[in-house]
Each structure stands twice: as C-alpha cells, then as structure tokens.
CSV table of C-alpha atoms in Angstrom, one decimal:
chain,number,residue,atom,x,y,z
A,1,UNK,CA,-16.3,-7.5,3.3
A,2,UNK,CA,-19.8,-7.0,2.1
A,3,UNK,CA,-20.1,-6.7,-1.7
A,4,UNK,CA,-21.7,-3.4,-2.8
A,5,UNK,CA,-21.9,-1.3,-6.0
A,6,UNK,CA,-18.9,0.7,-4.7
A,7,UNK,CA,-15.2,-0.1,-5.0
A,8,UNK,CA,-13.1,-1.6,-2.3
A,9,UNK,CA,-9.6,-0.2,-1.9
A,10,UNK,CA,-6.5,-1.6,-0.2
A,11,UNK,CA,-3.6,0.0,1.6
A,12,UNK,CA,-0.6,-1.6,3.3
A,13,UNK,CA,0.7,-0.5,6.7
A,14,UNK,CA,3.0,-1.9,9.3
A,15,UNK,CA,2.5,-2.2,13.1
A,16,UNK,CA,4.9,0.3,14.8
A,17,UNK,CA,6.3,0.2,18.3
A,18,UNK,CA,4.0,2.9,19.6
A,19,UNK,CA,1.0,0.8,18.5
A,20,UNK,CA,1.7,-1.9,21.1
A,21,UNK,CA,0.0,-2.2,24.5
A,22,UNK,CA,1.1,-3.8,27.8
A,23,UNK,CA,-0.1,-7.2,26.5
A,24,UNK,CA,2.4,-7.0,23.5
A,25,UNK,CA,-0.3,-6.7,20.9
A,26,UNK,CA,-1.9,-3.7,19.1
A,27,UNK,CA,-3.9,-1.5,21.4
A,28,UNK,CA,-7.6,-1.5,20.4
A,29,UNK,CA,-7.6,2.3,19.7
A,30,UNK,CA,-5.0,1.9,17.0
A,31,UNK,CA,-7.3,-0.1,14.7
A,32,UNK,CA,-9.2,3.1,13.9
A,33,UNK,CA,-6.0,4.9,13.3
A,34,UNK,CA,-5.1,2.3,10.7
A,35,UNK,CA,-8.5,2.7,9.0
A,36,UNK,CA,-8.2,6.5,9.0
A,37,UNK,CA,-4.6,6.4,7.7
A,38,UNK,CA,-5.7,4.1,4.9
A,39,UNK,CA,-8.7,6.3,4.0
A,40,UNK,CA,-6.4,9.4,3.9
A,41,UNK,CA,-4.1,7.7,1.4
A,42,UNK,CA,-7.0,6.1,-0.6
A,43,UNK,CA,-8.7,9.5,-1.1
A,44,UNK,CA,-5.6,10.7,-3.1
A,45,UNK,CA,-4.6,7.5,-4.7
A,46,UNK,CA,-8.0,6.1,-5.8
A,47,UNK,CA,-10.6,8.9,-5.6
A,48,UNK,CA,-8.1,11.4,-7.0
A,49,UNK,CA,-9.2,13.9,-4.4
A,50,UNK,CA,-6.6,14.4,-1.6
A,51,UNK,CA,-8.1,15.0,1.8
A,52,UNK,CA,-6.9,18.6,1.6
A,53,UNK,CA,-9.0,19.2,-1.5
A,54,UNK,CA,-12.0,17.4,0.1
A,55,UNK,CA,-11.8,19.7,3.2
A,56,UNK,CA,-11.3,22.9,1.2
A,57,UNK,CA,-14.5,22.0,-0.8
A,58,UNK,CA,-16.4,22.2,2.4
A,59,UNK,CA,-16.7,18.5,3.1
A,60,UNK,CA,-15.3,16.6,6.1
A,61,UNK,CA,-15.4,13.3,7.8
A,62,UNK,CA,-17.1,13.4,11.2
A,63,UNK,CA,-17.5,10.0,12.8
A,64,UNK,CA,-20.9,9.5,14.2
A,65,UNK,CA,-20.8,5.7,14.9
A,66,UNK,CA,-17.9,3.3,14.9
A,67,UNK,CA,-17.9,-0.5,15.2
A,68,UNK,CA,-15.0,-2.9,15.2
A,69,UNK,CA,-15.0,-6.6,15.7
A,70,UNK,CA,-11.6,-7.8,17.0
A,71,UNK,CA,-10.9,-11.3,15.7
A,72,UNK,CA,-7.1,-11.9,16.1
A,73,UNK,CA,-4.3,-9.9,17.6
A,74,UNK,CA,-1.7,-8.0,15.6
A,75,UNK,CA,1.8,-7.8,17.0
A,76,UNK,CA,4.9,-5.6,16.5
A,77,UNK,CA,6.3,-5.7,12.9
A,78,UNK,CA,3.2,-7.2,11.3
A,79,UNK,CA,2.4,-6.0,7.9
A,80,UNK,CA,-1.3,-5.4,7.4
A,81,UNK,CA,-3.7,-4.8,4.5
A,82,UNK,CA,-6.4,-2.3,5.3
A,83,UNK,CA,-9.4,-2.6,2.9
A,84,UNK,CA,-12.1,0.0,3.0
A,85,UNK,CA,-15.1,0.8,0.9
A,86,UNK,CA,-18.3,2.7,1.0
A,87,UNK,CA,-21.1,0.4,2.2
A,88,UNK,CA,-24.0,2.9,1.9
A,89,UNK,CA,-24.3,6.5,1.0
A,90,UNK,CA,-27.0,9.1,1.1
A,91,UNK,CA,-27.5,12.9,1.4
A,92,UNK,CA,-26.6,12.8,5.2
A,93,UNK,CA,-23.4,10.8,5.0
A,94,UNK,CA,-22.0,7.4,4.3
A,95,UNK,CA,-21.1,4.2,6.0
A,96,UNK,CA,-17.6,3.0,5.3
A,97,UNK,CA,-16.8,-0.7,5.9
A,98,UNK,CA,-13.3,-2.0,6.6
A,99,UNK,CA,-11.3,-5.1,7.3
A,100,UNK,CA,-7.7,-5.4,8.5
A,101,UNK,CA,-5.8,-8.5,7.3
A,102,UNK,CA,-2.6,-9.8,8.7
A,103,UNK,CA,-0.4,-10.1,5.6
A,104,UNK,CA,1.7,-12.9,7.1
A,105,UNK,CA,-1.2,-15.2,8.0
A,106,UNK,CA,-3.7,-14.0,5.4
A,107,UNK,CA,-6.3,-13.9,8.2
A,108,UNK,CA,-8.7,-11.1,9.1
A,109,UNK,CA,-7.6,-9.4,12.4
A,110,UNK,CA,-10.6,-7.1,12.6
A,111,UNK,CA,-13.5,-5.7,10.6
A,112,UNK,CA,-16.2,-3.2,11.1
A,113,UNK,CA,-17.8,0.0,9.9
A,114,UNK,CA,-17.7,3.7,10.5
A,115,UNK,CA,-20.7,6.0,9.9
A,116,UNK,CA,-19.4,9.4,8.6
A,117,UNK,CA,-21.6,12.4,8.5
A,118,UNK,CA,-21.4,16.2,8.5
A,119,UNK,CA,-23.7,17.1,11.3
A,120,UNK,CA,-27.2,15.8,10.7
A,121,UNK,CA,-27.9,18.0,7.7
A,122,UNK,CA,-28.4,17.0,4.2
A,123,UNK,CA,-25.4,17.4,1.9
A,124,UNK,CA,-25.6,18.4,-1.7
A,125,UNK,CA,-23.7,15.7,-3.5
A,126,UNK,CA,-23.6,17.4,-6.9
C-alpha cells in the first residue's frame, strides 16, 4: 500500500462458502464486500465512530469509482487480512486504498482503491 500521512488499519476475515464461484475461488464481486466489511468494523474500532453515528451525522459513503487488481485467487476457508487507509481526502470526498492478503501465504491477493463521495458537492469537514 502507498504510504500516506493517514493511518492504515487491518481487519481479519475468513472466506465463506457463499463467496465461492463455479471455479472454486472467491467471486470477483466479493472482494469489495470484504473491503466494505473491514471499513465498517474499522470505523468503530479505530475511528471511534461507528457507521451508525457517521450516517446519523449526515455523512455517508457513496462509491463513485472502484478499482481492484486481482493478483492471486482466494479459496474456501482462507483467512485474509484486509488493510485499508485513506489515500487522499478533500472537501468532496476521499480515496480509500486497500489490499487483501492471504494470511496463510502472506501474499497479496488483490489491491486497489475506492473513491467515496457524497454527491459532487463540497462537504464541510469541521
């Protein structure tokens, strides 16, 4: 992951049976599910602002752009480390980078970024 002034957080998840596709590896759509699940936990655990509080404050995560680079397959039962962190932030939103590591092999299975914004309007960050 790219080093920035912002922290990088890590969550651990496990590949479930309903994540698997007909080729016996994780379906591509599930990688974003892993990132979103990790971010949900990380908001409460590290930012000390559960998603429910974030939403009730009038904020929200709207994905405008999503990019994932698939490097190695994940299979049923794999434990994964999902690392995420803010790459850039401004008054219109932020770009969150991520990587998913196979805990068994220590190798990166995928990485990428998600651009979150709330419409295309400026956000008061105070």
